[in-house]
Each structure stands twice: as structure tokens, then as C-alpha cells.
């Protein structure tokens, strides 16, 4: 059954519109719909020399059809102000959030199967007087979800995070049994339903160097992390850890795993981005809907130049397709 993937370009002054326009060069088994301003897309297409692309307005009540090269389906939303590549304008902050709202509501109402988001600039949205900490938190709030988990992935590696955007000095206090139980519950459930893994093999990083060195370098690994891991092992799941983070990402460990869980942002993501930047994606786990995203920022200096790399967007869309198919199979 053909899936419907909604794509929000993100910041209109960034490379998001460029990347979305490049989708016209590709074939997808799913229906791809941009939630965006058609006039903004036309102006950017002219700037990039892509004026032969056909923009088609779409009705979400119609049956989805596979994406065909040379065309782009658009669910129209008007920008708040003129958009010039590379120049942020707070007047377009409301437009950015409206595209997200439309995409989220369509998925919640079963009119679409997934959302793939382009990059936004958090600062300019806040400059418009709108509190905004990021896509992850926005989707969590709009979907009324108690706990979500951020995971970045490539075809070879999946890294989930126990904590995300908090100062390093606060990480140890944030790692509690309750937090880890909630995070691992969301992570394991998503690996089953969205990735089709009946018994996910998970590697869990320790918090301290050498995973605490038997308590000599910190007690958190033995007293907090290990007991939560043991709970999952007693349920029959192949969960290993806590492992020293400096060796967890060695090939002999990764060959035995479907995913890894890092305790904080810069423990796991530097490895993933080193090995797969430009072909990785960000996934928000735990939502009632599927949300994937690019792994990069707005790249204002590349907007309108034709030099933006669409690799991450393509991976994010393909993951959204696979996750939607897996979730549908699991539901049946």
C-alpha cells in the first residue's frame, strides 16, 4: 500500500527548499508532499535553474500515489514575508511552525503516514517571540507525549540518547533509574514496531570512563545503569552493558548489536557523525506518529547556490517509508 510522506522544508532562507526541490529528480514508492509556500519554491527553483519542475497542489483526502520524477506535490502554506536565501527573517517564524502543525495534524488524523523535517534555525524563531527549543520538543508537546527519545542513525549504526540538550555538568544527576527505564522502554518498543526487530540487540554505554572501573571512577554505572539493563536481560532481551564508551563503538561490538544507547549527546553522536555525516538522519522515538529529519543545519551560506547535499534528506525519507511499513505490519 502506497505510503504518504509529508516533508517540511524548515527555514525558508536555508537549504531546506533547495533540498526539497531536488526531490523532483528522484523516484519514490511513496507519495511525497511538501508542506510549503509554492511561490517561495518557484522563486528558489528559478534561482537554481530548476524552473521545469511541475508543482502540483494536492488533496489529502485523495488516495496517495507514488512520487514521479519531474513533479513535486505541494500542500500550500504562505510565508509571512518575502524570503531571500541566506537572510533570516523572524516574520517567517510563524510560517515554519504552521507547516509543522499541518504535517503533525495530518498524521494524527491518519491522512499521512510520516513527517520528514528539514532544518530550522531555533534562534530566529525565538527572536520572533515564540519559545522554541527544537523539533523534538515541539513534536513531543503537540503530540501530548510524556517521553520521547532522540536517535540518530545511518544504515550501519543507530545511536539513541538517554539525555539530549543539557549541560554536561547536569548529566550525572539526570541519569536516574526512572529516566533509564522510560528511555529504554521507548527505545525497545520502537525498535520492535518501527524497525521490525522482535528481540532488539542493544549496547548500553556507561556514564563514566571505563564504565566506572568497578566503582573506582564513579558509582552510577553499577548502581543505576546496570540494574536497569538486568531488568531487560531477565525479560529475555539481549542487552549488553554498561560498556566503556571508548570501546563500545568498536566493530566487534557493533557487529553484535542493532542499536546503541549513549548516556549523553556528545558521547555517541561524534562517532555517528564522523562515520556517516551527510547520510545520517534524526528520528524522534516514542511519538504516536513517525518523524524523521535531516542530521544537519540550515547552512545559510549554501542556500540558493546549488551546492547543498541532499543525502541526509533522502535517507530520512527512506527511513520514514520503512518505518511506516513496519509500523503498519506490526499493527496487523
Tab-separated table of C-alpha atoms in Angstrom:
chain	number	residue	atom	x	y	z
A	1	UNK	CA	0.000	0.000	0.000
A	2	UNK	CA	1.426	3.374	-1.026
A	3	UNK	CA	2.556	5.485	1.929
A	4	UNK	CA	2.221	9.260	2.167
A	5	UNK	CA	5.244	11.169	3.490
A	6	UNK	CA	4.922	14.875	4.279
A	7	UNK	CA	8.098	16.949	4.062
A	8	UNK	CA	8.529	20.330	5.758
A	9	UNK	CA	11.422	22.342	4.256
A	10	UNK	CA	12.162	24.152	7.543
A	11	UNK	CA	13.811	27.578	7.493
A	12	UNK	CA	12.911	29.149	4.110
A	13	UNK	CA	16.148	31.148	3.994
A	14	UNK	CA	18.241	27.994	4.377
A	15	UNK	CA	18.964	24.990	2.200
A	16	UNK	CA	15.710	23.224	3.075
A	17	UNK	CA	13.846	24.480	-0.031
A	18	UNK	CA	16.842	23.593	-2.225
A	19	UNK	CA	16.887	20.047	-0.872
A	20	UNK	CA	13.142	19.661	-1.313
A	21	UNK	CA	13.308	20.820	-4.911
A	22	UNK	CA	15.986	18.204	-5.573
A	23	UNK	CA	13.441	15.502	-4.761
A	24	UNK	CA	11.949	16.080	-8.210
A	25	UNK	CA	14.965	14.227	-9.608
A	26	UNK	CA	14.161	11.019	-7.747
A	27	UNK	CA	11.597	8.241	-7.767
A	28	UNK	CA	9.922	7.122	-4.545
A	29	UNK	CA	7.480	4.293	-3.993
A	30	UNK	CA	5.659	6.608	-1.554
A	31	UNK	CA	3.798	9.815	-2.243
A	32	UNK	CA	5.986	12.768	-1.266
A	33	UNK	CA	4.202	16.018	-0.401
A	34	UNK	CA	5.936	19.267	0.511
A	35	UNK	CA	4.185	21.396	3.131
A	36	UNK	CA	5.450	24.740	1.915
A	37	UNK	CA	4.852	28.032	0.129
A	38	UNK	CA	4.566	27.295	-3.621
A	39	UNK	CA	5.664	30.812	-4.576
A	40	UNK	CA	8.786	30.524	-2.430
A	41	UNK	CA	9.567	27.198	-4.065
A	42	UNK	CA	9.079	28.654	-7.554
A	43	UNK	CA	11.437	31.553	-6.813
A	44	UNK	CA	14.085	29.208	-5.443
A	45	UNK	CA	13.677	26.871	-8.405
A	46	UNK	CA	14.279	29.762	-10.802
A	47	UNK	CA	17.382	30.763	-8.863
A	48	UNK	CA	18.684	27.198	-9.072
A	49	UNK	CA	17.761	26.772	-12.747
A	50	UNK	CA	15.083	24.175	-11.940
A	51	UNK	CA	12.136	26.013	-13.467
A	52	UNK	CA	10.945	22.924	-15.381
A	53	UNK	CA	9.685	21.256	-12.177
A	54	UNK	CA	5.899	20.936	-12.088
A	55	UNK	CA	4.372	21.936	-8.739
A	56	UNK	CA	1.036	20.256	-8.095
A	57	UNK	CA	-1.345	21.136	-5.279
A	58	UNK	CA	-2.697	18.049	-3.562
A	59	UNK	CA	-5.781	16.984	-1.618
A	60	UNK	CA	-5.053	14.851	1.446
A	61	UNK	CA	-8.402	13.132	1.042
A	62	UNK	CA	-7.300	11.560	-2.238
A	63	UNK	CA	-5.530	8.189	-2.401
A	64	UNK	CA	-1.715	8.506	-2.282
A	65	UNK	CA	0.177	7.884	-5.496
A	66	UNK	CA	3.919	7.079	-5.862
A	67	UNK	CA	6.183	10.068	-6.449
A	68	UNK	CA	7.128	10.660	-10.072
A	69	UNK	CA	10.328	12.452	-11.173
A	70	UNK	CA	9.854	15.917	-12.617
A	71	UNK	CA	6.963	16.786	-10.326
A	72	UNK	CA	6.510	17.929	-6.745
A	73	UNK	CA	3.243	17.786	-4.847
A	74	UNK	CA	2.652	20.712	-2.503
A	75	UNK	CA	0.290	21.368	0.371
A	76	UNK	CA	0.326	25.189	0.194
A	77	UNK	CA	1.215	27.391	3.180
A	78	UNK	CA	2.070	31.072	2.667
A	79	UNK	CA	5.270	32.576	4.039
A	80	UNK	CA	4.864	35.503	6.395
A	81	UNK	CA	7.261	37.691	4.409
A	82	UNK	CA	9.490	37.665	1.348
A	83	UNK	CA	12.284	35.140	1.625
A	84	UNK	CA	15.842	35.759	0.436
A	85	UNK	CA	18.288	32.855	0.536
A	86	UNK	CA	20.813	33.237	3.337
A	87	UNK	CA	18.952	36.012	5.176
A	88	UNK	CA	16.898	35.026	8.215
A	89	UNK	CA	13.616	36.848	8.782
A	90	UNK	CA	11.713	36.464	12.088
A	91	UNK	CA	8.492	37.266	10.213
A	92	UNK	CA	8.639	33.759	8.738
A	93	UNK	CA	8.804	32.015	12.126
A	94	UNK	CA	5.032	31.556	12.235
A	95	UNK	CA	5.106	30.042	8.742
A	96	UNK	CA	7.682	27.458	9.815
A	97	UNK	CA	5.594	26.337	12.786
A	98	UNK	CA	2.404	26.293	10.704
A	99	UNK	CA	3.990	23.821	8.283
A	100	UNK	CA	4.849	21.599	11.248
A	101	UNK	CA	1.347	21.883	12.696
A	102	UNK	CA	-0.278	20.925	9.396
A	103	UNK	CA	2.023	17.926	8.968
A	104	UNK	CA	1.549	16.748	12.564
A	105	UNK	CA	-2.227	17.083	12.395
A	106	UNK	CA	-2.370	15.202	9.096
A	107	UNK	CA	-0.501	12.269	10.639
A	108	UNK	CA	-2.568	12.322	13.827
A	109	UNK	CA	-5.714	12.270	11.648
A	110	UNK	CA	-4.392	9.329	9.588
A	111	UNK	CA	-4.174	11.447	6.442
A	112	UNK	CA	-0.420	10.831	6.181
A	113	UNK	CA	1.970	8.120	7.345
A	114	UNK	CA	5.048	10.107	8.372
A	115	UNK	CA	6.711	13.509	8.558
A	116	UNK	CA	10.246	14.291	7.427
A	117	UNK	CA	11.508	17.681	8.585
A	118	UNK	CA	14.083	19.989	7.072
A	119	UNK	CA	16.426	22.116	9.207
A	120	UNK	CA	15.252	25.113	11.230
A	121	UNK	CA	17.062	27.955	12.961
A	122	UNK	CA	15.960	27.979	16.606
A	123	UNK	CA	17.309	31.457	17.290
A	124	UNK	CA	15.242	33.261	14.645
A	125	UNK	CA	12.051	31.577	15.874
A	126	UNK	CA	12.823	32.757	19.397
A	127	UNK	CA	13.675	36.212	18.033
A	128	UNK	CA	10.078	36.326	16.765
A	129	UNK	CA	8.889	35.971	20.350
A	130	UNK	CA	7.961	32.284	20.025
A	131	UNK	CA	9.536	29.959	22.617
A	132	UNK	CA	11.100	27.102	20.655
A	133	UNK	CA	13.766	24.650	21.809
A	134	UNK	CA	13.720	22.351	18.792
A	135	UNK	CA	11.767	19.956	16.592
A	136	UNK	CA	11.932	17.111	19.095
A	137	UNK	CA	10.380	19.066	21.927
A	138	UNK	CA	7.820	20.685	19.597
A	139	UNK	CA	6.603	17.336	18.291
A	140	UNK	CA	6.515	15.949	21.826
A	141	UNK	CA	4.325	18.814	23.017
A	142	UNK	CA	2.000	18.810	20.004
A	143	UNK	CA	1.521	15.041	20.261
A	144	UNK	CA	0.998	15.167	24.046
A	145	UNK	CA	3.717	12.558	24.601
A	146	UNK	CA	5.293	12.111	28.036
A	147	UNK	CA	8.650	10.686	26.936
A	148	UNK	CA	10.419	10.805	23.583
A	149	UNK	CA	13.890	9.582	22.694
A	150	UNK	CA	16.255	11.116	20.168
A	151	UNK	CA	18.032	8.648	17.920
A	152	UNK	CA	20.425	9.361	15.066
A	153	UNK	CA	21.060	6.648	12.533
A	154	UNK	CA	22.870	5.608	9.394
A	155	UNK	CA	22.412	2.343	7.550
A	156	UNK	CA	25.205	0.886	9.707
A	157	UNK	CA	24.699	2.488	13.129
A	158	UNK	CA	21.859	3.611	15.401
A	159	UNK	CA	22.637	5.787	18.429
A	160	UNK	CA	19.890	6.695	20.908
A	161	UNK	CA	20.409	9.225	23.699
A	162	UNK	CA	19.392	8.958	27.346
A	163	UNK	CA	19.796	12.739	27.728
A	164	UNK	CA	19.912	15.324	24.971
A	165	UNK	CA	20.471	19.061	25.147
A	166	UNK	CA	21.533	19.641	28.742
A	167	UNK	CA	24.853	20.949	30.121
A	168	UNK	CA	27.444	18.275	30.770
A	169	UNK	CA	27.646	19.136	34.477
A	170	UNK	CA	23.952	18.172	34.834
A	171	UNK	CA	24.142	14.819	33.059
A	172	UNK	CA	25.086	12.639	36.053
A	173	UNK	CA	22.185	13.959	38.112
A	174	UNK	CA	19.798	13.402	35.205
A	175	UNK	CA	20.723	9.719	34.854
A	176	UNK	CA	18.255	8.070	37.231
A	177	UNK	CA	16.698	4.578	37.226
A	178	UNK	CA	13.341	6.132	36.353
A	179	UNK	CA	14.777	8.001	33.356
A	180	UNK	CA	16.619	4.964	32.007
A	181	UNK	CA	13.580	2.737	32.438
A	182	UNK	CA	11.444	5.160	30.439
A	183	UNK	CA	14.079	5.720	27.743
A	184	UNK	CA	14.769	2.016	27.262
A	185	UNK	CA	11.063	1.216	27.174
A	186	UNK	CA	10.526	3.761	24.369
A	187	UNK	CA	13.660	2.642	22.530
A	188	UNK	CA	12.961	-1.092	22.654
A	189	UNK	CA	9.302	-0.642	21.711
A	190	UNK	CA	10.267	1.486	18.703
A	191	UNK	CA	12.938	-0.983	17.578
A	192	UNK	CA	10.218	-3.631	17.585
A	193	UNK	CA	7.367	-1.699	15.968
A	194	UNK	CA	9.196	0.720	13.672
A	195	UNK	CA	12.214	-1.387	12.734
A	196	UNK	CA	10.736	-4.886	12.824
A	197	UNK	CA	13.182	-6.298	15.396
A	198	UNK	CA	11.494	-8.889	17.607
A	199	UNK	CA	14.330	-9.061	20.168
A	200	UNK	CA	16.490	-5.963	19.639
A	201	UNK	CA	20.175	-6.363	20.479
A	202	UNK	CA	21.183	-3.263	22.406
A	203	UNK	CA	24.564	-1.999	23.620
A	204	UNK	CA	24.392	0.444	26.538
A	205	UNK	CA	27.246	2.836	27.265
A	206	UNK	CA	28.414	3.508	30.772
A	207	UNK	CA	28.396	7.050	32.095
A	208	UNK	CA	31.928	7.201	33.472
A	209	UNK	CA	35.302	6.386	31.896
A	210	UNK	CA	35.812	2.607	31.724
A	211	UNK	CA	32.139	2.283	32.787
A	212	UNK	CA	33.120	3.295	36.311
A	213	UNK	CA	36.040	0.863	36.718
A	214	UNK	CA	34.122	-1.267	39.247
A	215	UNK	CA	33.085	1.819	41.178
A	216	UNK	CA	36.533	3.421	41.384
A	217	UNK	CA	35.621	6.050	38.747
A	218	UNK	CA	32.029	6.656	39.807
A	219	UNK	CA	29.158	4.610	41.166
A	220	UNK	CA	26.453	5.426	38.595
A	221	UNK	CA	27.303	2.556	36.258
A	222	UNK	CA	26.988	-0.162	38.909
A	223	UNK	CA	24.203	1.370	40.974
A	224	UNK	CA	21.929	2.941	38.326
A	225	UNK	CA	22.643	1.707	34.802
A	226	UNK	CA	23.456	-1.970	35.418
A	227	UNK	CA	20.237	-2.791	37.346
A	228	UNK	CA	18.039	-1.372	34.556
A	229	UNK	CA	19.950	-3.422	31.989
A	230	UNK	CA	19.477	-6.518	34.135
A	231	UNK	CA	15.711	-5.997	34.136
A	232	UNK	CA	15.682	-6.262	30.342
A	233	UNK	CA	18.002	-9.278	30.364
A	234	UNK	CA	15.636	-11.058	32.729
A	235	UNK	CA	12.875	-10.449	30.190
A	236	UNK	CA	14.968	-12.283	27.595
A	237	UNK	CA	16.333	-9.314	25.660
A	238	UNK	CA	19.999	-9.324	24.578
A	239	UNK	CA	21.019	-6.057	26.241
A	240	UNK	CA	24.730	-5.634	26.998
A	241	UNK	CA	26.381	-3.094	29.272
A	242	UNK	CA	27.230	-0.823	30.763
A	243	UNK	CA	30.186	-0.804	28.381
A	244	UNK	CA	33.054	1.694	28.255
A	245	UNK	CA	32.034	4.222	25.625
A	246	UNK	CA	35.544	4.379	24.162
A	247	UNK	CA	35.341	0.728	23.051
A	248	UNK	CA	31.579	0.249	22.611
A	249	UNK	CA	31.773	1.555	19.043
A	250	UNK	CA	34.481	-0.881	18.031
A	251	UNK	CA	33.436	-3.118	15.167
A	252	UNK	CA	33.462	-6.363	17.167
A	253	UNK	CA	30.787	-4.913	19.474
A	254	UNK	CA	28.693	-3.223	16.777
A	255	UNK	CA	28.546	-6.445	14.759
A	256	UNK	CA	26.560	-7.915	17.656
A	257	UNK	CA	24.070	-5.045	18.001
A	258	UNK	CA	21.027	-3.470	16.367
A	259	UNK	CA	21.373	-0.173	18.257
A	260	UNK	CA	23.323	1.582	20.982
A	261	UNK	CA	22.266	3.801	23.871
A	262	UNK	CA	24.569	6.661	24.888
A	263	UNK	CA	24.136	8.487	28.170
A	264	UNK	CA	24.621	11.990	26.750
A	265	UNK	CA	24.714	13.925	23.496
A	266	UNK	CA	28.455	14.103	22.837
A	267	UNK	CA	29.148	10.550	23.976
A	268	UNK	CA	27.603	8.835	20.989
A	269	UNK	CA	26.915	11.406	18.284
A	270	UNK	CA	30.506	12.346	17.408
A	271	UNK	CA	31.111	8.713	16.416
A	272	UNK	CA	27.979	8.565	14.304
A	273	UNK	CA	28.571	11.895	12.601
A	274	UNK	CA	32.200	11.076	11.912
A	275	UNK	CA	31.231	7.826	10.242
A	276	UNK	CA	28.105	9.000	8.452
A	277	UNK	CA	27.614	12.765	8.295
A	278	UNK	CA	25.572	13.682	5.222
A	279	UNK	CA	23.933	10.269	5.064
A	280	UNK	CA	22.511	10.135	8.572
A	281	UNK	CA	19.151	11.140	9.981
A	282	UNK	CA	17.488	12.132	13.232
A	283	UNK	CA	14.463	10.145	14.461
A	284	UNK	CA	12.095	11.035	17.309
A	285	UNK	CA	11.075	7.808	19.020
A	286	UNK	CA	8.035	7.456	21.248
A	287	UNK	CA	5.608	9.615	19.275
A	288	UNK	CA	2.231	8.321	18.072
A	289	UNK	CA	3.385	9.419	14.615
A	290	UNK	CA	6.596	8.865	12.655
A	291	UNK	CA	9.015	11.777	12.458
A	292	UNK	CA	12.424	11.677	10.773
A	293	UNK	CA	14.727	14.584	9.997
A	294	UNK	CA	17.972	15.592	8.364
A	295	UNK	CA	21.118	15.492	10.511
A	296	UNK	CA	22.350	18.985	9.612
A	297	UNK	CA	21.522	22.660	9.992
A	298	UNK	CA	20.214	25.357	7.700
A	299	UNK	CA	23.572	26.092	6.005
A	300	UNK	CA	22.587	29.647	5.118
A	301	UNK	CA	25.798	30.157	3.146
A	302	UNK	CA	24.806	27.374	0.733
A	303	UNK	CA	21.176	28.389	0.242
A	304	UNK	CA	20.395	29.142	-3.389
A	305	UNK	CA	23.873	28.115	-4.596
A	306	UNK	CA	23.058	24.640	-5.872
A	307	UNK	CA	25.841	23.127	-3.724
A	308	UNK	CA	23.690	21.659	-0.933
A	309	UNK	CA	23.960	17.886	-0.465
A	310	UNK	CA	20.576	16.142	-0.296
A	311	UNK	CA	21.956	12.823	1.007
A	312	UNK	CA	20.583	13.194	4.525
A	313	UNK	CA	17.104	14.178	3.302
A	314	UNK	CA	16.946	11.143	1.020
A	315	UNK	CA	17.971	8.854	3.880
A	316	UNK	CA	15.402	10.487	6.188
A	317	UNK	CA	12.612	9.917	3.660
A	318	UNK	CA	13.633	6.319	3.002
A	319	UNK	CA	13.694	5.617	6.741
A	320	UNK	CA	10.237	7.197	7.079
A	321	UNK	CA	8.971	4.862	4.345
A	322	UNK	CA	10.434	1.772	6.009
A	323	UNK	CA	9.239	2.757	9.481
A	324	UNK	CA	5.712	3.400	8.192
A	325	UNK	CA	5.644	-0.006	6.504
A	326	UNK	CA	6.967	-1.752	9.627
A	327	UNK	CA	4.503	0.021	11.899
A	328	UNK	CA	1.615	-0.994	9.619
A	329	UNK	CA	2.763	-4.652	9.628
A	330	UNK	CA	3.128	-4.608	13.413
A	331	UNK	CA	-0.382	-3.189	13.808
A	332	UNK	CA	-1.764	-6.072	11.759
